[in-house]
Coordinates of C-alpha atoms and ligand atoms in Angstrom, one line a residue:
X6 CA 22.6 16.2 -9.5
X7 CA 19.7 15.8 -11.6
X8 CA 19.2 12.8 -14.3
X9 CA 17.7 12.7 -17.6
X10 CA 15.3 11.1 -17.9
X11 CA 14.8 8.9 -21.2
X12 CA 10.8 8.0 -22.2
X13 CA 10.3 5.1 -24.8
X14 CA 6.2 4.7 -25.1
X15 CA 4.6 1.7 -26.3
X16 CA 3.3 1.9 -30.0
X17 CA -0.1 0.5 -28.9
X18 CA -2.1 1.1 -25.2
X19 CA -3.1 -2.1 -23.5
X20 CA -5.5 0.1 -21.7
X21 CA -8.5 0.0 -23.9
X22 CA -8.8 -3.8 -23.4
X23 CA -8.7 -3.4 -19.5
X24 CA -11.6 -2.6 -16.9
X25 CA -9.6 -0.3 -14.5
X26 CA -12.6 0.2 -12.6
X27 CA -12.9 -3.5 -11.6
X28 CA -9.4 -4.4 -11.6
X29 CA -8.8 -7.2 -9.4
X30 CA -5.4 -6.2 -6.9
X31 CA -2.1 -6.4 -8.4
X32 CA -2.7 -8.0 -11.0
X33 CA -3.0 -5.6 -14.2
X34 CA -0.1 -3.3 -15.0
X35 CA -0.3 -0.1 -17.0
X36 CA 1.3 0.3 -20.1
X37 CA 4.7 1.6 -18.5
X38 CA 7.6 1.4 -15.5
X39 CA 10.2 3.6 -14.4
X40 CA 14.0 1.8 -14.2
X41 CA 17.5 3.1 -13.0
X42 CA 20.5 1.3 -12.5
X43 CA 23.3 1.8 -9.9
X44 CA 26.7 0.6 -11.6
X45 CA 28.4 0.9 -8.1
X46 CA 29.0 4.1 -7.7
X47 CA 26.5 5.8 -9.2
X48 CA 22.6 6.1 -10.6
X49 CA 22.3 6.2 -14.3
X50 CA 20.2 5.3 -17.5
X51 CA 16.8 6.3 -15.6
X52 CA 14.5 5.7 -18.3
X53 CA 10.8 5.0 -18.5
X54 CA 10.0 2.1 -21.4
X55 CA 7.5 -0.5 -21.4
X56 CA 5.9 -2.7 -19.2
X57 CA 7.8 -5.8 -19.4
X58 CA 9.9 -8.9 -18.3
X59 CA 13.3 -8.3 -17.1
X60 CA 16.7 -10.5 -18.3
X61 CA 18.7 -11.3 -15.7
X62 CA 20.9 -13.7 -14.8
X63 CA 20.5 -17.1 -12.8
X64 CA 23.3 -15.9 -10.6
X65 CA 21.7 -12.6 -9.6
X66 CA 22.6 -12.1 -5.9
X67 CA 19.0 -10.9 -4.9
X68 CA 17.4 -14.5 -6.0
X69 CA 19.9 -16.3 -3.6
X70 CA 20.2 -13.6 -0.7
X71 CA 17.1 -12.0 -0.8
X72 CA 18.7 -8.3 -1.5
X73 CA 15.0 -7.1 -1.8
X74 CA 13.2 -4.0 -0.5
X75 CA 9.8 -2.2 -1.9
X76 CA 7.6 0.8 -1.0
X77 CA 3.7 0.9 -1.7
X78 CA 1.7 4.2 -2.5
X79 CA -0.6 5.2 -4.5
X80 CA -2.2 7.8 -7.2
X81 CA -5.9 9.2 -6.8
X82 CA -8.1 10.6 -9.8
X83 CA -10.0 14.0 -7.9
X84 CA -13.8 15.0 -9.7
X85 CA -11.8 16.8 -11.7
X86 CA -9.8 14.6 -13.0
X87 CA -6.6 16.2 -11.9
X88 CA -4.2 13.1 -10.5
X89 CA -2.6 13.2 -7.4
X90 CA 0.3 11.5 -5.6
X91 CA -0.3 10.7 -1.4
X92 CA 2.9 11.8 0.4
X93 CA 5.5 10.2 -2.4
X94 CA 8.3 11.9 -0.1
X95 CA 7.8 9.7 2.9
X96 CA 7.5 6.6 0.7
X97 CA 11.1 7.8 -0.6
X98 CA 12.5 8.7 3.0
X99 CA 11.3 5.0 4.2
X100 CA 13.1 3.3 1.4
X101 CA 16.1 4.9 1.8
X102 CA 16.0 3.7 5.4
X103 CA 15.3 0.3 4.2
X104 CA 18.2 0.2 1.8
X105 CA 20.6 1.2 4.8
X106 CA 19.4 -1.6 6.8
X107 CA 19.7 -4.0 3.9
X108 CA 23.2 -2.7 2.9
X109 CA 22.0 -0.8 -0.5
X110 CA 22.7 2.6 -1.9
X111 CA 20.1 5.2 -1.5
X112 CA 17.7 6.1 -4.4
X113 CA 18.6 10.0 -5.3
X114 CA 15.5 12.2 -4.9
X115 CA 14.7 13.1 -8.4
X116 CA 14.8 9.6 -9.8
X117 CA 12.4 8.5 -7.1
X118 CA 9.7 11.9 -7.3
X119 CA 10.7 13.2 -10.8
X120 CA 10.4 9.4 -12.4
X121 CA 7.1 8.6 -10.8
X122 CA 5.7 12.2 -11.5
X123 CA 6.8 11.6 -15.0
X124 CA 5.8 7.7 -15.0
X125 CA 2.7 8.4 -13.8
X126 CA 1.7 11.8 -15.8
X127 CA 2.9 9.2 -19.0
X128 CA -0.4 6.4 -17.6
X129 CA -2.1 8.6 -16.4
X130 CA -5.1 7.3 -18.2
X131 CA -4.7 4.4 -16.1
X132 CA -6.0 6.2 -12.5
X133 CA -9.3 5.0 -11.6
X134 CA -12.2 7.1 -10.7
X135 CA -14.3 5.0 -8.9
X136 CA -14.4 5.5 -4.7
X137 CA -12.2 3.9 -3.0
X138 CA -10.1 3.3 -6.3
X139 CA -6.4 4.5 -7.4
X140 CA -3.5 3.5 -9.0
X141 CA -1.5 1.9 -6.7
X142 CA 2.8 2.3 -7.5
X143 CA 5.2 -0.3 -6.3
X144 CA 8.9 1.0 -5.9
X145 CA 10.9 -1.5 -5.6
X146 CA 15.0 -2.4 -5.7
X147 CA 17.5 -5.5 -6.0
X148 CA 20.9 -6.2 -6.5
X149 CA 21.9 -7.7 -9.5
X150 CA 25.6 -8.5 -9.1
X151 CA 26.6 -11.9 -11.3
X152 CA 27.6 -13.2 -8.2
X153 CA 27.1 -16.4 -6.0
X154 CA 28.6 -15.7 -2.7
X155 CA 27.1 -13.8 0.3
X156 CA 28.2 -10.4 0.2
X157 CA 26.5 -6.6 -0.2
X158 CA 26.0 -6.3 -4.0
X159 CA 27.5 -3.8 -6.2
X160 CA 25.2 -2.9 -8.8
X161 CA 21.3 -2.5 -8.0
X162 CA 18.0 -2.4 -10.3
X163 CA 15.0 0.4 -9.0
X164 CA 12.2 -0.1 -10.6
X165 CA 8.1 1.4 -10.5
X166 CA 5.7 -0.3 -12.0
X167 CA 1.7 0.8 -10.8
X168 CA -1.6 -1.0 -11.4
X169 CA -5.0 0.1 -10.9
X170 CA -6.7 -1.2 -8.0
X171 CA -9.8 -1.4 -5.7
X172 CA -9.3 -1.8 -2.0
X173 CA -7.5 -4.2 -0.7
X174 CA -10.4 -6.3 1.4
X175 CA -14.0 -5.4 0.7
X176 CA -15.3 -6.9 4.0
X177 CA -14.2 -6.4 7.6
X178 CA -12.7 -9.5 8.5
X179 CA -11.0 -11.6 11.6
X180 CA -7.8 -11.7 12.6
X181 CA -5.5 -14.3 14.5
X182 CA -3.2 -12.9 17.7
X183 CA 0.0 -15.5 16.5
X184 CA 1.6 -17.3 19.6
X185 CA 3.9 -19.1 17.8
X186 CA 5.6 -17.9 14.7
X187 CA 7.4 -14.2 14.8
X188 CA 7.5 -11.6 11.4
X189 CA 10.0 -9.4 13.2
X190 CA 12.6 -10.0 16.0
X191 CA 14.9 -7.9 18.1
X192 CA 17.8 -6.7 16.3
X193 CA 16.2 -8.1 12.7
X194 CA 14.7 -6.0 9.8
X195 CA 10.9 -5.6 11.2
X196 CA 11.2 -2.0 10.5
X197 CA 13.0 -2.3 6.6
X198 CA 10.2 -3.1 4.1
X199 CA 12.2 -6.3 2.3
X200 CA 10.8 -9.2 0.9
X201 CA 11.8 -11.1 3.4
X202 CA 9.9 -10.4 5.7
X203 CA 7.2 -11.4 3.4
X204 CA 8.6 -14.4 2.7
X205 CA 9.1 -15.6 6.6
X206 CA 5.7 -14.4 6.7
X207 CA 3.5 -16.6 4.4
X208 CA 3.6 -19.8 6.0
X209 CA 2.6 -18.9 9.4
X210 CA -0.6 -16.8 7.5
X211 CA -1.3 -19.8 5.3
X212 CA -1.8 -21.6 8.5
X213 CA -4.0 -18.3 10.0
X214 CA -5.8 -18.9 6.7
X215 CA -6.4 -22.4 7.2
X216 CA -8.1 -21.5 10.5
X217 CA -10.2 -18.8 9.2
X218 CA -8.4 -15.6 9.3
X219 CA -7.6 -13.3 6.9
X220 CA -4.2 -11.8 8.8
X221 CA -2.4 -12.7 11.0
X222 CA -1.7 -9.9 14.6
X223 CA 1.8 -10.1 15.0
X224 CA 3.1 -10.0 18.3
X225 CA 7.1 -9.3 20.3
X226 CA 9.2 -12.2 19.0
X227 CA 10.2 -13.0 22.7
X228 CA 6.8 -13.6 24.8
X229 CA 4.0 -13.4 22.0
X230 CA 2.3 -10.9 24.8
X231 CA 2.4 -7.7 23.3
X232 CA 0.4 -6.9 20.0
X233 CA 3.2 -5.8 16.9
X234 CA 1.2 -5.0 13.5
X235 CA -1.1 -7.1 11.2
X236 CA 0.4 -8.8 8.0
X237 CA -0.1 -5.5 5.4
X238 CA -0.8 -2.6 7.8
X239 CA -0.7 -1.2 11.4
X240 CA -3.6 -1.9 13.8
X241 CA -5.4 0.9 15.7
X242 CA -7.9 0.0 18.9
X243 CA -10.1 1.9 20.2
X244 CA -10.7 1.7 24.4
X245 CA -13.0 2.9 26.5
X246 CA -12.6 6.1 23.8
X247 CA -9.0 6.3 23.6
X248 CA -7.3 5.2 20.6
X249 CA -4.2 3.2 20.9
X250 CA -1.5 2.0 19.2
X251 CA 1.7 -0.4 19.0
X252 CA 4.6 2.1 19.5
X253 CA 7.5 1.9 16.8
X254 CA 10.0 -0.5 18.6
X255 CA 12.0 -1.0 15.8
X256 CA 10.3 -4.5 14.9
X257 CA 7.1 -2.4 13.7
X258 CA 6.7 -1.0 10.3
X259 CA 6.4 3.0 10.7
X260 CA 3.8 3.3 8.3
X261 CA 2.8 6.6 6.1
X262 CA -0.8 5.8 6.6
X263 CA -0.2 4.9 10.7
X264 CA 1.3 8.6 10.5
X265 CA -1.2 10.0 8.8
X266 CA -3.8 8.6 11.3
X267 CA -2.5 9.8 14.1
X268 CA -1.8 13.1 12.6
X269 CA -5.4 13.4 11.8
X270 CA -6.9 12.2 14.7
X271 CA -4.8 14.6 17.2
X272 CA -5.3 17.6 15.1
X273 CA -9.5 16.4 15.5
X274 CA -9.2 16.7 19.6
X275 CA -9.0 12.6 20.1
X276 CA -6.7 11.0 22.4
X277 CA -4.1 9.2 20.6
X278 CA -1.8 6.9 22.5
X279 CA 1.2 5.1 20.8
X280 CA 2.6 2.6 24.0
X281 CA 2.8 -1.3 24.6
X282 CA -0.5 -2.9 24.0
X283 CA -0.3 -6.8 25.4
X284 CA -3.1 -9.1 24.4
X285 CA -4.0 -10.0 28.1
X286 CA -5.1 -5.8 27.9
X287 CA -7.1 -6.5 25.2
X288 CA -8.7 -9.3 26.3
X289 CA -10.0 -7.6 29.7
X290 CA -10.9 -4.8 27.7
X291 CA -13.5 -7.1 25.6
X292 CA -14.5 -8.6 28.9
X293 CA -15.1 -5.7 30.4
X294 CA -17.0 -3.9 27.4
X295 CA -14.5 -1.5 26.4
X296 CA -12.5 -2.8 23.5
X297 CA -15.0 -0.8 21.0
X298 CA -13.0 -0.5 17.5
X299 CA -10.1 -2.3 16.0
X300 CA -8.9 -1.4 12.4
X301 CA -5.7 -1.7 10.2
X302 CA -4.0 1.2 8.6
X303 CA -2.0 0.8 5.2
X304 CA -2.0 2.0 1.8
X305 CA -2.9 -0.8 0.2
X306 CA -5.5 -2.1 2.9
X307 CA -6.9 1.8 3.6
X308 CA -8.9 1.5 6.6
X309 CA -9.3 -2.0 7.2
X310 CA -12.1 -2.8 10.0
X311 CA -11.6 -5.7 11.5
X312 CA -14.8 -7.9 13.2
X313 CA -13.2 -10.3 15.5
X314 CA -9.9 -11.1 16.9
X315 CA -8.6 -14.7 17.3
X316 CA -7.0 -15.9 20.5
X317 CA -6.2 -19.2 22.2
X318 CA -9.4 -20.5 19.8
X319 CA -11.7 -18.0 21.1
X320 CA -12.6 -14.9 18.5
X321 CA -13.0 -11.8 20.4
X322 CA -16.3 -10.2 18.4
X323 CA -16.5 -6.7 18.0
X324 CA -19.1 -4.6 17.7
X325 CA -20.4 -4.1 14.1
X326 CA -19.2 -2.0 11.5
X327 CA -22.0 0.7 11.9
X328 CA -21.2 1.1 15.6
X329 CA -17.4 2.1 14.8
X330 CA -18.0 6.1 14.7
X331 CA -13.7 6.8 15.0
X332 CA -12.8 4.2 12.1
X333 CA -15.8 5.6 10.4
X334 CA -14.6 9.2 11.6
X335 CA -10.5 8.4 9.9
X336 CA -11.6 6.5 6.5
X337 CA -14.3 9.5 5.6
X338 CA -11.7 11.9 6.5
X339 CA -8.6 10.7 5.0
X340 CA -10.6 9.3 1.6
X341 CA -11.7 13.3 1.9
X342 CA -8.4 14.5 1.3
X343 CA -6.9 12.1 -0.7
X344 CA -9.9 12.4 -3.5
X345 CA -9.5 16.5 -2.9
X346 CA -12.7 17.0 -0.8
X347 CA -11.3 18.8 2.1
X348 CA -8.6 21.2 2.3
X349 CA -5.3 20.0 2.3
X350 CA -3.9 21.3 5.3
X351 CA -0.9 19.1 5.4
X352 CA 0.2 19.4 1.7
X353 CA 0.2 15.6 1.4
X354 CA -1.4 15.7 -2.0
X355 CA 1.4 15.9 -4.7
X356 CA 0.7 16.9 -8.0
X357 CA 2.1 14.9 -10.9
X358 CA 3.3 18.0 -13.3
Ligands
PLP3 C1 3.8 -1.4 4.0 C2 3.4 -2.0 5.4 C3 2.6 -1.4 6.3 C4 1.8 -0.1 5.9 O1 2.5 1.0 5.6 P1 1.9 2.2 4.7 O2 3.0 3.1 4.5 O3 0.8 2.8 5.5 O4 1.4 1.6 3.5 C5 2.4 -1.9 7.5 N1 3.1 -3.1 7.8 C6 3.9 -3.7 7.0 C7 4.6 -4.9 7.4 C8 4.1 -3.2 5.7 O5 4.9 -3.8 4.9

């Protein structure tokens, strides 16, 4: 079934008072957002109208229960000024496998790729330029059943909104190997992308903050011994000229970008292997020399390099950014083909009409 799709614009652009080229992250919002609701059966009244606060009620079950899951992707501006879409479908596919896990309906296909096309082709103005720039989207859904008792709502908000944005961190930075604290267990929702995970997340970062770490490096909820993902993205190594990477164990976040990294760097004649990586490996590695690259992988980090990793109150140093030719190698090649420079091979760029 396919939904009509209602568009109220706003009377007057907010845009010409903004600097979308400097934006700081998540911070400004275009001028729009896509909404549909579910009314327990069904999606309806998909509309795009403007950007603005929501009424709901105090006994929405989300704000109790947590009912929460989101998607992040984003929207680059090619030379010539044609605006693209980075794999929307897998963003779609990976919330839909969220909702299950959280005990929500599935978004329907159109709503989710029609609406942002449209939503997007409607601020379209609001897609940066600049290198390194986009508009970044944020899909998101709760339940909004009137309703305080712990149950699987009936009725459910989705909602897009987007904002123009720089990257994530401008600097490589250090991260924290956490012994303690776990963002994903056995069994739990480490592999849904909900709020709460977020949520359990911010206190033990706080802490990694207090210490002097950007992120936190997640590791297996049981020992602390094996090395999970990083607060916003997946974490690539590099050793002794193999890359390596968590595999997906169900407590890792299967990210579009991880995906697209590996995809890349196969099809390029590296050696890519996805397997257990324990902190003890990575220690001997440094030791011994070998441990030559680490960097996160998301969509709102990009290609993150990372300069030191934090463990037992020692940082592991790595070697500086200009000896990293394979993050180097992946950020050139995938900011190539996100911003149109090289073929796309893969058909991951989406146009937006
Ligand atoms: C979103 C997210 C990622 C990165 O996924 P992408 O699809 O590449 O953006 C990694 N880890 C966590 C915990 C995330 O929420």
């Amino acid at each position: 079934m396919r939904h009509e799709i209602k568009i109220e614009q706003v009377s007057n652009s907010k845009l010409p008072n903004v600097d979308i080229e400097n934006a700081p992250f998540g911070r400004t919002f275009t001028d729009h957002m896509l909404m549909a609701s579910f009314d327990g059966e069904a999606w309806t009244d998909v509309k795009i109208v403007p950007y603005g606060p929501l009424m709901l009620s105090p006994a929405t079950t989300s704000l109790h229960y947590g009912q929460e899951i989101f998607e992040g992707m984003k929207a680059y501006r090619w030379a010539n000024g044609e605006v693209k879409l980075f794999r929307p479908e897998k963003n779609m596919q990976r919330m839909n496998k969220s909702a299950v896990r959280m005990a929500m309906p599935q978004i329907d296909e159109d709503i989710f790729l029609d609406g942002i096309r449209k939503f997007v082709s409607l601020d379209q103005a609001w897609v940066p330029e600049r290198e390194g720039s986009s508009l970044y989207l944020r899909p998101f859904m709760i339940a909004t059943d009137e309703y305080v008792g712990v149950k699987a709502s009936d009725t459910y908000l989705f909602m897009v909104i987007a904002c123009p944005v720089v990257s994530y961190y401008d600097a490589p930075f250090k991260v924290k190997v956490e012994q303690y604290y776990s963002r994903a267990t056995n069994g739990g929702t480490g592999e849904a992308k909900c709020g709460g995970n977020y949520a359990a997340s911010l206190y033990p970062a706080n802490l990694g903050n207090e210490a002097g770490y950007k992120q936190l490096l997640w590791t297996d909820s049981k020992e602390h011994k094996y090395i999970e993902e990083s607060g916003t993205m997946n974490v690539f190594f590099v050793i002794d000229g193999i890359v390596v990477t968590p595999e997906l164990n169900g407590n890792v976040l299967e990210g579009v970008t991880r995906d697209s990294v590996i995809t890349l760097l196969k099809d390029n004649n590296y050696t890519v292997e996805e397997r257990k990586v324990s902190v003890d490996e990575l220690v001997a590695a440094h030791s011994a020399g070998t441990l030559q690259e680490m960097f996160g992988a998301g969509t709102a980090a990009t290609i993150a390099i990372i300069s030191a990793i934090g463990y037992n109150g020692v940082d592991l140093e790595l070697p500086s950014v200009d000896d990293r030719p394979v993050s180097k190698w992946v950020l050139n090649t995938i900011s190539d083909i996100r911003m149109g420079r090289l073929p796309d091979k893969y058909n991951w760029m989406v146009s937006i009409d």
